[in-house]
Every structure is written in C-alpha cells, then in structure tokens.
C-alpha cells in the first residue's frame, strides 16, 4: 500500500456552507461491555457542529454492525442524540448512515468554484460541464457516514456496508498498532477510488482541531497520521452528473456524494 501524501496543512478556516460535513459522533468512542451506545448526527465545519434530530424523512438507511451481524437501526422522530440506548456485543461496533438526497443552490459562481477547489473537484467538474458555470447552480447531495466504536475488548474489523461511497478502516484503532497511522480504503460503488483527496480533521483533547489533506494511492488506500488521545473525522467527496431521474426531479446539474468516517485513538499507556 502506498502511503498517503500530505498535501497541505490547513488552519481551521471558516468555509462556505456548502462545505459542511455530516458525521456520526458517539458520546464515547469506547464503552464497557454491557454499556449502551448513544451517538449524534452532526452537521458543521472543522469537526464542530450542531446535533441533528432523528428524522425518518431524511434517512435512507442507518445500520449497525456488531458481533458479525448487521442490522437496521430505528429511532424516534425528534430524538437528540439520534442514536440512543443502543446495545451491541463486545467488539468493534460500526455505525453506518446514508441520507436521502438534499438540494443546495449556489447563488454565485465564485461560491461554487470555492467549493470545487476546497474539495479538489475542479478536474471532475471539467468532465461534466464547461466553465463558466451560470448561477443559480443547483446540486443534489447525499451523505454516507460511518463511525467506529470499541465495546469491551473491542476486537474485530470494519466492513464494507455497500454504501455508494464509504471509507473502510483496514486496521482497528482500538486494538492495533497505529504508530505508522490508520490505513483506510475509500470505495465508490464498491470499487477502490484512486487518487482521491481525503480531508482529515484531528481534534486534540483540548478541543483544538487541525486539518490535513491526503490522497489515496492506485489501490484507493491511504495511511492517515494519528495521535494517541485524539479523535478523527475523515471526509471525501465524489462529484458526478446526476442520474436522469434526479436531474428531472430536483432540476439539478450536479450531484455530490460525501463519505465520512469517525474514530478515536486511545491515549498512550
């Protein structure tokens, strides 16, 4: 596996609303055997955001993998945090969420170009439409978010849920040696996605967040640098033409699919 290239360290800049990430944030990334799990759906920037309530109308699927089994989650409308009182078996628990489509409108070409640049989507955009892009620019997007939680002994491995795009961790952050980093594979339609930008948000124990950019190699894999005691959000975006039915239904010219993965690295002994 080729080690991901560090492209550029970033400060925690205020980015356009279109660059908001959506992630799953457990109240605790490690829980004791027999304890229940609660987790928030959060939307925001720089790994800081607002809790979203459970709302069936916005959820395409919400699943949990534990003890070798995958099952659907159910919730109550308005619940915050969205996941409450979840019981799983000892081992690595994985939550996986997919949203239903949402439409976003860019009122200026500058805002759209800023988004494309931030997410390294200029080359992809050029294959879909020729610039300049006449506003209003309408995009439909979906979220594909996962989270890794250690329960009890926390043994186990991440799996591919079959999300249209998703991260798969190739090591267990609660059990394995991450001295060299956490290896991940980025998938799109079940196939490794090469040469894709990954934005990694690193939250220190004091709440400070730093951001670095990385790229997947030819096998769709990357090695994400991590520090004991920190929590992480990895984010990657696919840009493509909308399917004909989506284009007609939502009157959009663009579609984005956002993959996210959250996890924590235990403090050093």
Coordinates of C-alpha atoms in Angstrom, one line a residue:
X1 CA 0.0 0.0 0.0
X2 CA 1.3 3.4 -0.9
X3 CA 1.5 5.9 2.0
X4 CA -0.8 8.9 1.5
X5 CA 0.9 12.1 0.6
X6 CA 0.4 15.0 2.9
X7 CA -0.6 17.8 0.6
X8 CA -1.2 20.8 2.7
X9 CA -1.8 21.6 6.4
X10 CA -4.7 23.9 6.9
X11 CA -5.8 26.2 9.7
X12 CA -9.4 26.0 10.9
X13 CA -10.8 28.3 8.3
X14 CA -14.4 29.4 8.0
X15 CA -15.6 27.7 4.8
X16 CA -18.7 28.1 2.8
X17 CA -21.9 26.4 4.0
X18 CA -21.6 24.1 1.0
X19 CA -18.5 22.6 2.7
X20 CA -20.3 21.5 5.8
X21 CA -19.6 17.9 6.7
X22 CA -22.0 15.4 8.3
X23 CA -20.6 12.8 10.7
X24 CA -21.6 10.4 13.4
X25 CA -20.2 11.3 16.8
X26 CA -20.6 8.8 19.7
X27 CA -20.9 10.2 23.2
X28 CA -18.0 7.8 23.9
X29 CA -15.8 6.1 21.3
X30 CA -15.0 3.3 23.8
X31 CA -17.6 1.8 26.2
X32 CA -17.5 -1.1 28.7
X33 CA -19.1 -4.4 28.0
X34 CA -22.8 -4.2 28.5
X35 CA -23.0 -0.4 28.3
X36 CA -25.3 1.2 25.8
X37 CA -24.2 3.5 22.9
X38 CA -25.5 6.9 22.2
X39 CA -24.4 8.8 19.1
X40 CA -25.2 12.1 17.4
X41 CA -25.6 13.0 13.8
X42 CA -23.7 16.3 13.5
X43 CA -23.5 18.8 10.7
X44 CA -20.9 21.6 10.7
X45 CA -17.4 22.7 9.9
X46 CA -14.0 22.0 11.4
X47 CA -15.3 19.0 13.3
X48 CA -17.7 21.2 15.3
X49 CA -21.4 21.2 14.5
X50 CA -25.0 21.1 15.6
X51 CA -26.8 17.9 16.5
X52 CA -29.4 16.7 14.1
X53 CA -32.6 15.0 15.3
X54 CA -33.7 11.6 14.1
X55 CA -36.0 12.3 11.2
X56 CA -37.2 9.4 9.0
X57 CA -37.7 11.7 6.1
X58 CA -34.0 12.4 5.8
X59 CA -32.7 8.9 6.4
X60 CA -32.2 6.4 3.6
X61 CA -30.6 3.8 5.9
X62 CA -29.0 3.6 9.4
X63 CA -27.3 0.3 10.3
X64 CA -25.1 -1.2 13.0
X65 CA -22.5 -4.0 12.6
X66 CA -21.6 -5.9 15.7
X67 CA -20.6 -9.4 16.5
X68 CA -20.5 -10.4 12.9
X69 CA -24.1 -9.3 12.3
X70 CA -25.5 -6.2 10.5
X71 CA -29.0 -4.9 11.4
X72 CA -31.1 -1.8 10.8
X73 CA -31.5 0.9 13.4
X74 CA -34.7 2.5 14.3
X75 CA -35.3 5.8 16.1
X76 CA -38.0 8.1 17.3
X77 CA -38.7 11.3 15.5
X78 CA -37.0 14.2 17.1
X79 CA -34.6 12.2 19.2
X80 CA -31.3 14.1 20.0
X81 CA -28.9 12.4 20.0
X82 CA -30.2 10.4 17.0
X83 CA -29.0 7.1 18.4
X84 CA -29.9 6.3 22.0
X85 CA -29.6 3.2 24.2
X86 CA -28.0 1.0 21.6
X87 CA -26.8 -2.3 22.9
X88 CA -24.2 -4.3 21.0
X89 CA -21.9 -7.2 21.6
X90 CA -18.3 -6.8 22.8
X91 CA -16.0 -6.0 19.9
X92 CA -15.8 -3.3 17.3
X93 CA -19.2 -1.8 16.6
X94 CA -19.6 0.1 13.3
X95 CA -22.4 2.5 12.6
X96 CA -23.3 3.4 9.0
X97 CA -25.7 6.1 7.9
X98 CA -27.0 7.1 4.4
X99 CA -29.1 10.2 3.9
X100 CA -31.8 10.9 1.3
X101 CA -31.0 13.5 -1.4
X102 CA -30.9 17.2 -0.5
X103 CA -30.7 20.1 -2.9
X104 CA -28.3 23.0 -2.4
X105 CA -28.3 26.2 -4.5
X106 CA -25.2 28.3 -5.1
X107 CA -26.2 31.9 -5.9
X108 CA -22.8 32.8 -7.4
X109 CA -20.2 31.0 -9.5
X110 CA -17.5 32.2 -7.0
X111 CA -19.0 30.2 -4.2
X112 CA -19.3 27.1 -6.3
X113 CA -15.7 27.4 -7.5
X114 CA -14.6 27.8 -3.9
X115 CA -16.3 24.5 -3.0
X116 CA -14.8 22.7 -6.0
X117 CA -11.3 24.0 -5.2
X118 CA -11.7 23.1 -1.5
X119 CA -12.7 19.5 -2.2
X120 CA -10.3 19.1 -5.2
X121 CA -13.2 18.6 -7.6
X122 CA -12.1 21.0 -10.4
X123 CA -10.9 18.1 -12.7
X124 CA -14.1 16.2 -12.1
X125 CA -16.3 19.3 -12.8
X126 CA -14.5 19.9 -16.1
X127 CA -15.6 16.5 -17.4
X128 CA -19.3 17.3 -16.6
X129 CA -19.8 20.9 -17.7
X130 CA -17.6 23.6 -19.2
X131 CA -16.9 26.7 -17.1
X132 CA -18.0 29.3 -16.5
X133 CA -21.0 28.0 -14.5
X134 CA -24.1 30.2 -14.7
X135 CA -25.8 30.7 -11.4
X136 CA -28.0 29.8 -9.8
X137 CA -26.1 26.5 -9.6
X138 CA -28.1 23.6 -8.2
X139 CA -26.6 20.5 -6.7
X140 CA -28.1 17.4 -5.1
X141 CA -26.1 15.7 -2.4
X142 CA -26.2 12.6 -0.2
X143 CA -24.2 11.7 3.0
X144 CA -22.6 8.3 3.6
X145 CA -21.2 8.4 7.1
X146 CA -19.6 5.7 9.4
X147 CA -18.2 5.6 12.9
X148 CA -16.0 3.0 14.7
X149 CA -16.8 2.3 18.4
X150 CA -14.9 0.0 20.7
X151 CA -17.1 -2.1 23.1
X152 CA -15.4 -4.1 25.8
X153 CA -12.4 -5.9 24.3
X154 CA -13.1 -4.0 21.0
X155 CA -11.8 -6.8 18.9
X156 CA -13.0 -7.0 15.3
X157 CA -12.7 -5.3 11.9
X158 CA -14.6 -2.7 9.9
X159 CA -16.7 -3.9 6.9
X160 CA -18.0 -2.5 3.7
X161 CA -21.7 -1.9 4.1
X162 CA -22.3 -1.4 0.4
X163 CA -22.8 2.4 0.7
X164 CA -22.5 4.2 -2.7
X165 CA -19.3 5.7 -1.3
X166 CA -17.6 4.8 2.0
X167 CA -14.4 4.5 4.0
X168 CA -13.3 1.1 5.2
X169 CA -10.7 1.1 8.0
X170 CA -8.1 -1.5 7.4
X171 CA -7.0 -1.6 11.0
X172 CA -8.8 -1.4 14.3
X173 CA -8.0 1.9 16.1
X174 CA -8.8 0.4 19.5
X175 CA -6.6 -2.7 19.2
X176 CA -3.9 -2.3 16.5
X177 CA -0.6 -0.5 16.5
X178 CA -1.2 2.8 14.8
X179 CA 2.4 4.1 15.1
X180 CA 2.5 4.5 11.3
X181 CA -1.1 5.7 11.0
X182 CA -4.5 4.2 10.3
X183 CA -4.8 2.6 6.9
X184 CA -8.1 3.1 5.1
X185 CA -9.6 2.2 1.8
X186 CA -12.0 4.6 0.0
X187 CA -14.7 3.0 -2.0
X188 CA -17.1 4.3 -4.7
X189 CA -19.8 1.9 -5.9
X190 CA -17.9 -0.9 -4.2
X191 CA -14.7 -0.2 -6.1
X192 CA -11.5 1.3 -4.7
X193 CA -11.3 5.0 -5.6
X194 CA -7.7 6.0 -6.6
X195 CA -6.1 9.5 -6.5
X196 CA -8.9 11.0 -4.4
X197 CA -8.5 13.7 -1.8
X198 CA -9.2 12.9 1.8
X199 CA -9.6 15.7 4.3
X200 CA -8.6 14.7 7.8
X201 CA -9.9 16.6 10.9
X202 CA -7.9 15.9 14.0
X203 CA -9.4 17.0 17.3
X204 CA -7.0 17.2 20.3
X205 CA -8.1 16.6 23.9
X206 CA -8.3 20.4 24.4
X207 CA -10.7 20.8 21.5
X208 CA -8.2 22.2 19.1
X209 CA -8.8 21.0 15.5
X210 CA -6.2 20.7 12.8
X211 CA -6.8 19.7 9.2
X212 CA -4.6 17.9 6.7
X213 CA -5.1 16.8 3.2
X214 CA -4.1 13.3 1.9
X215 CA -4.6 11.3 -1.3
X216 CA -5.5 7.7 -2.0
X217 CA -3.0 5.6 -3.9
X218 CA -3.7 3.5 -7.0
X219 CA -5.4 0.9 -4.8
X220 CA -7.7 3.5 -3.3
X221 CA -5.9 3.3 0.0
X222 CA -4.3 5.9 2.3
X223 CA -2.4 6.0 5.6
X224 CA -3.8 8.6 7.9
X225 CA -1.5 10.0 10.6
X226 CA -2.9 9.8 14.1
X227 CA -2.0 10.8 17.6
X228 CA -3.0 8.9 20.8
X229 CA -5.8 10.6 22.7
X230 CA -7.2 12.4 19.6
X231 CA -10.4 11.9 17.7
X232 CA -10.7 12.0 13.9
X233 CA -13.1 12.7 11.0
X234 CA -12.1 11.7 7.5
X235 CA -14.1 13.2 4.6
X236 CA -14.0 12.6 0.8
X237 CA -16.4 13.8 -1.9
X238 CA -17.5 12.4 -5.2
X239 CA -18.7 14.8 -7.9
X240 CA -20.7 13.4 -10.8
X241 CA -23.6 14.2 -13.2
X242 CA -26.9 13.5 -11.6
X243 CA -28.8 10.4 -12.7
X244 CA -31.6 11.4 -15.2
X245 CA -34.3 10.8 -12.6
X246 CA -32.6 13.0 -10.1
X247 CA -31.9 15.7 -12.6
X248 CA -35.5 15.8 -13.6
X249 CA -37.0 15.6 -10.1
X250 CA -34.7 18.2 -8.5
X251 CA -33.7 20.3 -11.6
X252 CA -30.0 20.0 -10.8
X253 CA -26.9 19.8 -12.9
X254 CA -24.6 18.3 -10.3
X255 CA -24.5 15.5 -7.7
X256 CA -22.1 15.0 -4.8
X257 CA -21.7 12.0 -2.5
X258 CA -19.9 12.6 0.8
X259 CA -18.1 9.8 2.6
X260 CA -17.2 10.3 6.3
X261 CA -15.5 8.2 8.9
X262 CA -15.1 9.0 12.6
X263 CA -13.0 7.2 15.2
X264 CA -10.8 7.8 18.2
X265 CA -7.3 6.7 19.1
X266 CA -6.9 5.6 22.7
X267 CA -4.4 7.6 24.9
X268 CA -1.0 6.1 25.2
X269 CA -0.4 3.9 28.2

